[in-house]
Coordinates of C-alpha atoms in Angstrom, one line a residue:
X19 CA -5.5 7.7 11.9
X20 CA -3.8 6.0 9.2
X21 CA -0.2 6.2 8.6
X22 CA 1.0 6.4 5.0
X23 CA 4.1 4.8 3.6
X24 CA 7.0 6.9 2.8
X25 CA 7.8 6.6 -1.1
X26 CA 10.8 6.0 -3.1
X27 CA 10.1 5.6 -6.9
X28 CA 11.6 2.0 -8.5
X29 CA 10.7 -0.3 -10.5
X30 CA 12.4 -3.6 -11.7
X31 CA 9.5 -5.9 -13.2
X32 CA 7.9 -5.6 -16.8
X33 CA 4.6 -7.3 -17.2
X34 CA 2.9 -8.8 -20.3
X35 CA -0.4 -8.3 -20.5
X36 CA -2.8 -11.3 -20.2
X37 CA -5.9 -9.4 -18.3
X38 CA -8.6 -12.5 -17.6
X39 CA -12.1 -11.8 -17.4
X40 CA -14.0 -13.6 -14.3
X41 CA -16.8 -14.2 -12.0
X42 CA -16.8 -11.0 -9.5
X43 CA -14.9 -8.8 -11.6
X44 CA -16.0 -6.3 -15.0
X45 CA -13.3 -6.2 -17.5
X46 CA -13.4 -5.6 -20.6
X47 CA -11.1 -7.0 -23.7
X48 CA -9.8 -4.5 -25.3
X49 CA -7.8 -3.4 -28.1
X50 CA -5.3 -0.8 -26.1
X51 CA -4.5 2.0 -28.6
X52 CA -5.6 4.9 -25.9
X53 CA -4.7 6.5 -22.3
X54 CA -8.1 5.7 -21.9
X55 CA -8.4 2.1 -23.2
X56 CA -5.3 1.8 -21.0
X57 CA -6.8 2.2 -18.1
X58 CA -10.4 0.6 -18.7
X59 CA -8.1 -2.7 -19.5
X60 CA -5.7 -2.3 -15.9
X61 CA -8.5 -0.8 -13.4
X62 CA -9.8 -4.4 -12.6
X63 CA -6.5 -5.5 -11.7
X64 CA -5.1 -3.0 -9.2
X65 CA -6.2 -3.1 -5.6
X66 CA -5.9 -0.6 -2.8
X67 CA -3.9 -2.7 0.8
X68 CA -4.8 -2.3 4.2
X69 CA -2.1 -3.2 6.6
X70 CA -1.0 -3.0 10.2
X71 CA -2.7 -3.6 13.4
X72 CA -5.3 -1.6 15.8
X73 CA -6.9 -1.9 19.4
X74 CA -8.5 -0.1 22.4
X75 CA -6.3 1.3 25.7
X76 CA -8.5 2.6 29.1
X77 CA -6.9 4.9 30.9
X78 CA -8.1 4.8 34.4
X79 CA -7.4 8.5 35.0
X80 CA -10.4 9.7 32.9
X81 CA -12.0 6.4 33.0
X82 CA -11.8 6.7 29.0
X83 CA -11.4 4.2 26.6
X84 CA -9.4 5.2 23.6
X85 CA -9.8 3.8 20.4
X86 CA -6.0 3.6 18.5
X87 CA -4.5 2.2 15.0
X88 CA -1.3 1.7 13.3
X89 CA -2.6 1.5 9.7
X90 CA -0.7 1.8 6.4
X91 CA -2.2 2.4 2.8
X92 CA -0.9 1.2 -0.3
X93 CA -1.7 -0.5 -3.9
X94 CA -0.9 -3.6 -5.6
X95 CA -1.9 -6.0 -8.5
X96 CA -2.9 -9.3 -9.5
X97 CA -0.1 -11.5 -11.0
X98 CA -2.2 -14.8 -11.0
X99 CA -6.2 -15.9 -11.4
X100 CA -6.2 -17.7 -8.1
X101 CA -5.7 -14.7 -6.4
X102 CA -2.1 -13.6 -5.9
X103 CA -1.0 -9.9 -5.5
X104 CA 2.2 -8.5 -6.0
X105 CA 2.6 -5.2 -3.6
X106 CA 5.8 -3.4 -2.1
X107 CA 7.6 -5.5 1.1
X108 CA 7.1 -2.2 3.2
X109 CA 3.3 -1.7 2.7
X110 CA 2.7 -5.3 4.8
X111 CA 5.5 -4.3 7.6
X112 CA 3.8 -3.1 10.0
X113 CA 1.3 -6.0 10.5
X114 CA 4.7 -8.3 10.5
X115 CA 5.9 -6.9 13.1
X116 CA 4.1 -7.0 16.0
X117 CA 5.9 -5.7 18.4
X118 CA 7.0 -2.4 16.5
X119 CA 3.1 -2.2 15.4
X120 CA 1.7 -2.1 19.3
X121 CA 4.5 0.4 20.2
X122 CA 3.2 2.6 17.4
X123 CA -0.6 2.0 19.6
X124 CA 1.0 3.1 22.4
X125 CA 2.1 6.6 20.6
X126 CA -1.1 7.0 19.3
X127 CA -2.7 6.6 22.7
X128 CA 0.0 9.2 24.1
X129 CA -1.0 11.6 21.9
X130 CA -4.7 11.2 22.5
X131 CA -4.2 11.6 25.8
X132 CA -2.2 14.4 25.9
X133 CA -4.6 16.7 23.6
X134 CA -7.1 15.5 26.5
X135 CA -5.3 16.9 29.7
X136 CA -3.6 19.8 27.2
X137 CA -0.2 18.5 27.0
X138 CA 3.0 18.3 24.9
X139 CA 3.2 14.4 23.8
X140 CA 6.8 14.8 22.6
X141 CA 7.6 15.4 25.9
X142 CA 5.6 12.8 27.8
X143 CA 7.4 10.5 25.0
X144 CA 10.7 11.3 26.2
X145 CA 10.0 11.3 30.0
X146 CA 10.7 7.7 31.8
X147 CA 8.9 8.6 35.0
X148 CA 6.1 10.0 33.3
X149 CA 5.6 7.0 30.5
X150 CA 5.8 4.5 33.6
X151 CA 3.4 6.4 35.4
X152 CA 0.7 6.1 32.7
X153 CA 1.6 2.6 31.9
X154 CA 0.7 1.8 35.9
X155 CA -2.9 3.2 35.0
X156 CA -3.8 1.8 31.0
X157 CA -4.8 -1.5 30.3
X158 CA -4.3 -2.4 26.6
X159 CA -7.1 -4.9 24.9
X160 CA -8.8 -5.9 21.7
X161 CA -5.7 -6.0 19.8
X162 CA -6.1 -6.7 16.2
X163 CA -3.4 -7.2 13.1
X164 CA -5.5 -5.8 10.1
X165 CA -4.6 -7.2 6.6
X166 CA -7.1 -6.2 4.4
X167 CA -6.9 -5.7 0.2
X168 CA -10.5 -3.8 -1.5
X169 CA -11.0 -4.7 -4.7
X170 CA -12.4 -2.2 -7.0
X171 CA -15.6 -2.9 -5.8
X172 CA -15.0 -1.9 -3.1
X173 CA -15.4 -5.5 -1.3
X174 CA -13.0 -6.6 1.1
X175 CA -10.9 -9.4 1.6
X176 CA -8.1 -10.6 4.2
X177 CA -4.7 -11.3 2.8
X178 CA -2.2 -13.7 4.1
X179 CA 1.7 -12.5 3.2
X180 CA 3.2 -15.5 0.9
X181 CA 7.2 -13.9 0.1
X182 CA 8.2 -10.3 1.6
X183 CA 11.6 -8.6 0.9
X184 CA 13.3 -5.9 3.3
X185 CA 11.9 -2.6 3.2
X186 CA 13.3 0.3 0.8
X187 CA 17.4 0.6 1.7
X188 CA 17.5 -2.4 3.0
X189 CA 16.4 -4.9 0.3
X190 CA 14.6 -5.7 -2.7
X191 CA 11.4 -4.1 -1.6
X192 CA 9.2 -6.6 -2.7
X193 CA 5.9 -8.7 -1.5
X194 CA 3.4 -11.1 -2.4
X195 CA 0.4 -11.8 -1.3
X196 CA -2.8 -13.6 -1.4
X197 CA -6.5 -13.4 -1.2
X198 CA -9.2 -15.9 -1.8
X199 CA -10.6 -15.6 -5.1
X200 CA -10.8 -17.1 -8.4
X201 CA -10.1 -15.9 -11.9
X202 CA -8.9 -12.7 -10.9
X203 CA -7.8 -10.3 -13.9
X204 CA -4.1 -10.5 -13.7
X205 CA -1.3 -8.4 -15.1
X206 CA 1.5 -11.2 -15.5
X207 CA 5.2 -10.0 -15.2
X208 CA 8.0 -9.6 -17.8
X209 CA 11.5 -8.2 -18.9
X210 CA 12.3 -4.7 -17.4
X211 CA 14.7 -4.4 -20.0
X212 CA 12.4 -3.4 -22.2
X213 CA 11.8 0.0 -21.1
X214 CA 13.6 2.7 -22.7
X215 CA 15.0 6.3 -21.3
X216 CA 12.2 8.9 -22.0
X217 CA 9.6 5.8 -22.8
X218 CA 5.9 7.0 -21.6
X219 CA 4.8 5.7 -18.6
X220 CA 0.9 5.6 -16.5
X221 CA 1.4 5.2 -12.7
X222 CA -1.7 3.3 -11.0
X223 CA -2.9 3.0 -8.0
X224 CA -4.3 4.7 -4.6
X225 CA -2.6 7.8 -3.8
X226 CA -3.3 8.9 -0.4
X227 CA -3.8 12.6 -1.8
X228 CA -6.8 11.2 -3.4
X229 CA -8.4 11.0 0.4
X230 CA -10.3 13.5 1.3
X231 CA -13.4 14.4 3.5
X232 CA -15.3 15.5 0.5
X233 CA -15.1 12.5 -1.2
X234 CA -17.7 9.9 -0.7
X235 CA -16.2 6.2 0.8
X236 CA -17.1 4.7 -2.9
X237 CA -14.0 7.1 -4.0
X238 CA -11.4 5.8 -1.9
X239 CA -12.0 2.6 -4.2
X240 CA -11.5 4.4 -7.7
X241 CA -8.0 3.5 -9.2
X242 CA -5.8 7.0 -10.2
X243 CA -3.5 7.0 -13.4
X244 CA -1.2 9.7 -13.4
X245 CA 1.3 9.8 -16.5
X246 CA 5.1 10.4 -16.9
X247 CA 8.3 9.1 -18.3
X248 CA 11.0 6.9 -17.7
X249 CA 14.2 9.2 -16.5
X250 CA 17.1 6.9 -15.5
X251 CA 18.3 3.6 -15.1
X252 CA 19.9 2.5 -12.0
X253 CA 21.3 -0.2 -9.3
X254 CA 20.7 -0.4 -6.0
X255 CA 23.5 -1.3 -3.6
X256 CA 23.0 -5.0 -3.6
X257 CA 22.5 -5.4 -7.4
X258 CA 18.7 -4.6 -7.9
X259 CA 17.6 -3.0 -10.9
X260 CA 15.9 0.8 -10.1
X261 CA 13.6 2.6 -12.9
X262 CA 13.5 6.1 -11.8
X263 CA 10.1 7.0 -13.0
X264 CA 9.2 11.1 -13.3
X265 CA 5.6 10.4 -13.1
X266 CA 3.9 12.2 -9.3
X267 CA 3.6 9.5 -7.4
X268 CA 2.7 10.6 -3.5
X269 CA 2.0 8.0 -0.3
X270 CA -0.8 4.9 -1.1
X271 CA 0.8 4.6 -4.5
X272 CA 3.4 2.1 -3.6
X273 CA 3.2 -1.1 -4.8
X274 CA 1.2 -0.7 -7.4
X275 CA 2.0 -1.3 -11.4
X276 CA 3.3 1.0 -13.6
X277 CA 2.3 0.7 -16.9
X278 CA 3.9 1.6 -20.5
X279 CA 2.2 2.7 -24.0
X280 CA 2.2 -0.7 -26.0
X281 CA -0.7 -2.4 -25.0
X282 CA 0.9 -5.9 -24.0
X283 CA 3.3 -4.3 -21.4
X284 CA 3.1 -3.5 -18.2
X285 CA 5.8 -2.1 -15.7
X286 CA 5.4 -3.1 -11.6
X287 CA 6.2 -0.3 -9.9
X288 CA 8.1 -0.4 -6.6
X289 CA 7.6 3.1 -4.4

């Protein structure tokens, strides 16, 4: 089960474009003048984010061992060659914080197990004697922190956090990241200023409403543009610049750029 982060459209980063062609990676150079040239020159760049942490829990009642994951989905882009990725703060939380990450396990597991003995798991959540009793009989193991970024290939790599901000209403929601690679095509960053009201705008990324059963696993890797404009101008409470954005932007699109119309400018998006 993978939990999706909630979504909250900024943006406070303009990019110049600069898209580097490399070993691993098909791209194009390209003469942007289209929606379509658009986003044959950005899909190389954008990468869907794995993060938070999973494991096993036996429950000696059944003598069952149930499988359980805190995982949340999001986007991001390269903003350097050597394989840096710019991304939203709260799409790496979870895997930061350890200890909020194995509680989540531990709801995950109650609800498993109350679906098997036909129970209410809101209430076994909010009953003491009844949580303690369960914990006497599980044994937790195999914990794992997952930090994983897919490239459009679809190969995947593990990513160590290098800078992370607070989460949305509590900072400037912000991360980078890094992978191993070389001469990745990058989108670098510029002046937000530049942006005007009503400018047109392509959102990028992974939207979890992409996901579906029907789809086969090479689609979960296929980069979405969805297009809008740009509605307001705005501060957060401790200064930070906010571009409301009216493009649809739904959970697995955060952190990932948002681009404008002139062919050497490019937007990051913060959701």
């Amino acid at each position: 089960m993978f939990k999706q982060p909630s979504i909250l459209l900024l943006a406070s980063t303009i990019a110049l474009s600069s898209l580097s062609a490399c070993n691993g990676f098909r791209q194009e150079k390209v003469q942007v003048s289209s929606g379509e040239q658009l986003a044959a020159h950005t899909k190389p760049s954008v990468v869907r984010i794995a993060d938070g942490c999973q494991g096993k829990v036996y429950w000696r009642g059944n003598h069952k061992t149930y499988e359980v994951d805190n995982i949340a989905l999001g986007s991001g882009y390269f903003v350097n060659a050597n394989g840096y990725i710019v991304t939203n703060a709260h799409v790496t939380e979870n895997s930061r914080d350890e200890d909020n990450c194995k509680s989540e396990l531990w709801k995950s597991f109650i609800y498993q197990l109350a679906k098997d003995y036909d129970k209410d798991p809101a209430a076994i959540l909010r009953d003491a004697e009844a949580m303690q009793k369960i914990a006497q009989n599980a044994q937790t193991s195999d914990y794992e922190a997952i930090r994983l970024v897919f490239l459009p290939t679809g190969d995947k790599l593990p990513f160590e956090t290098k800078i992370a901000g607070k989460p949305v209403g509590e900072g400037k929601d912000v991360a980078v990241i890094k992978v191993e690679v070389k001469n990745a095509p990058v989108l670098k960053l510029g002046d937000s200023e530049q942006v005007q009201l009503q400018d047109h705008l392509t959102v990028a990324g992974f939207p979890g409403a992409g996901d579906s059963g029907v789809l086969n696993r090479k689609s979960a890797f296929v980069v979405s543009f969805t297009d809008g404009k740009l509605s307001a101008k705005k501060t957060t409470e401790d200064g930070a610049p906010v571009l409301q954005v009216s493009a649809p932007a739904t959970h697995g699109n955060s952190g990932g750029p948002v681009l404008d119309d002139r062919g050497n400018r490019r937007i990051q998006k913060l959701n």
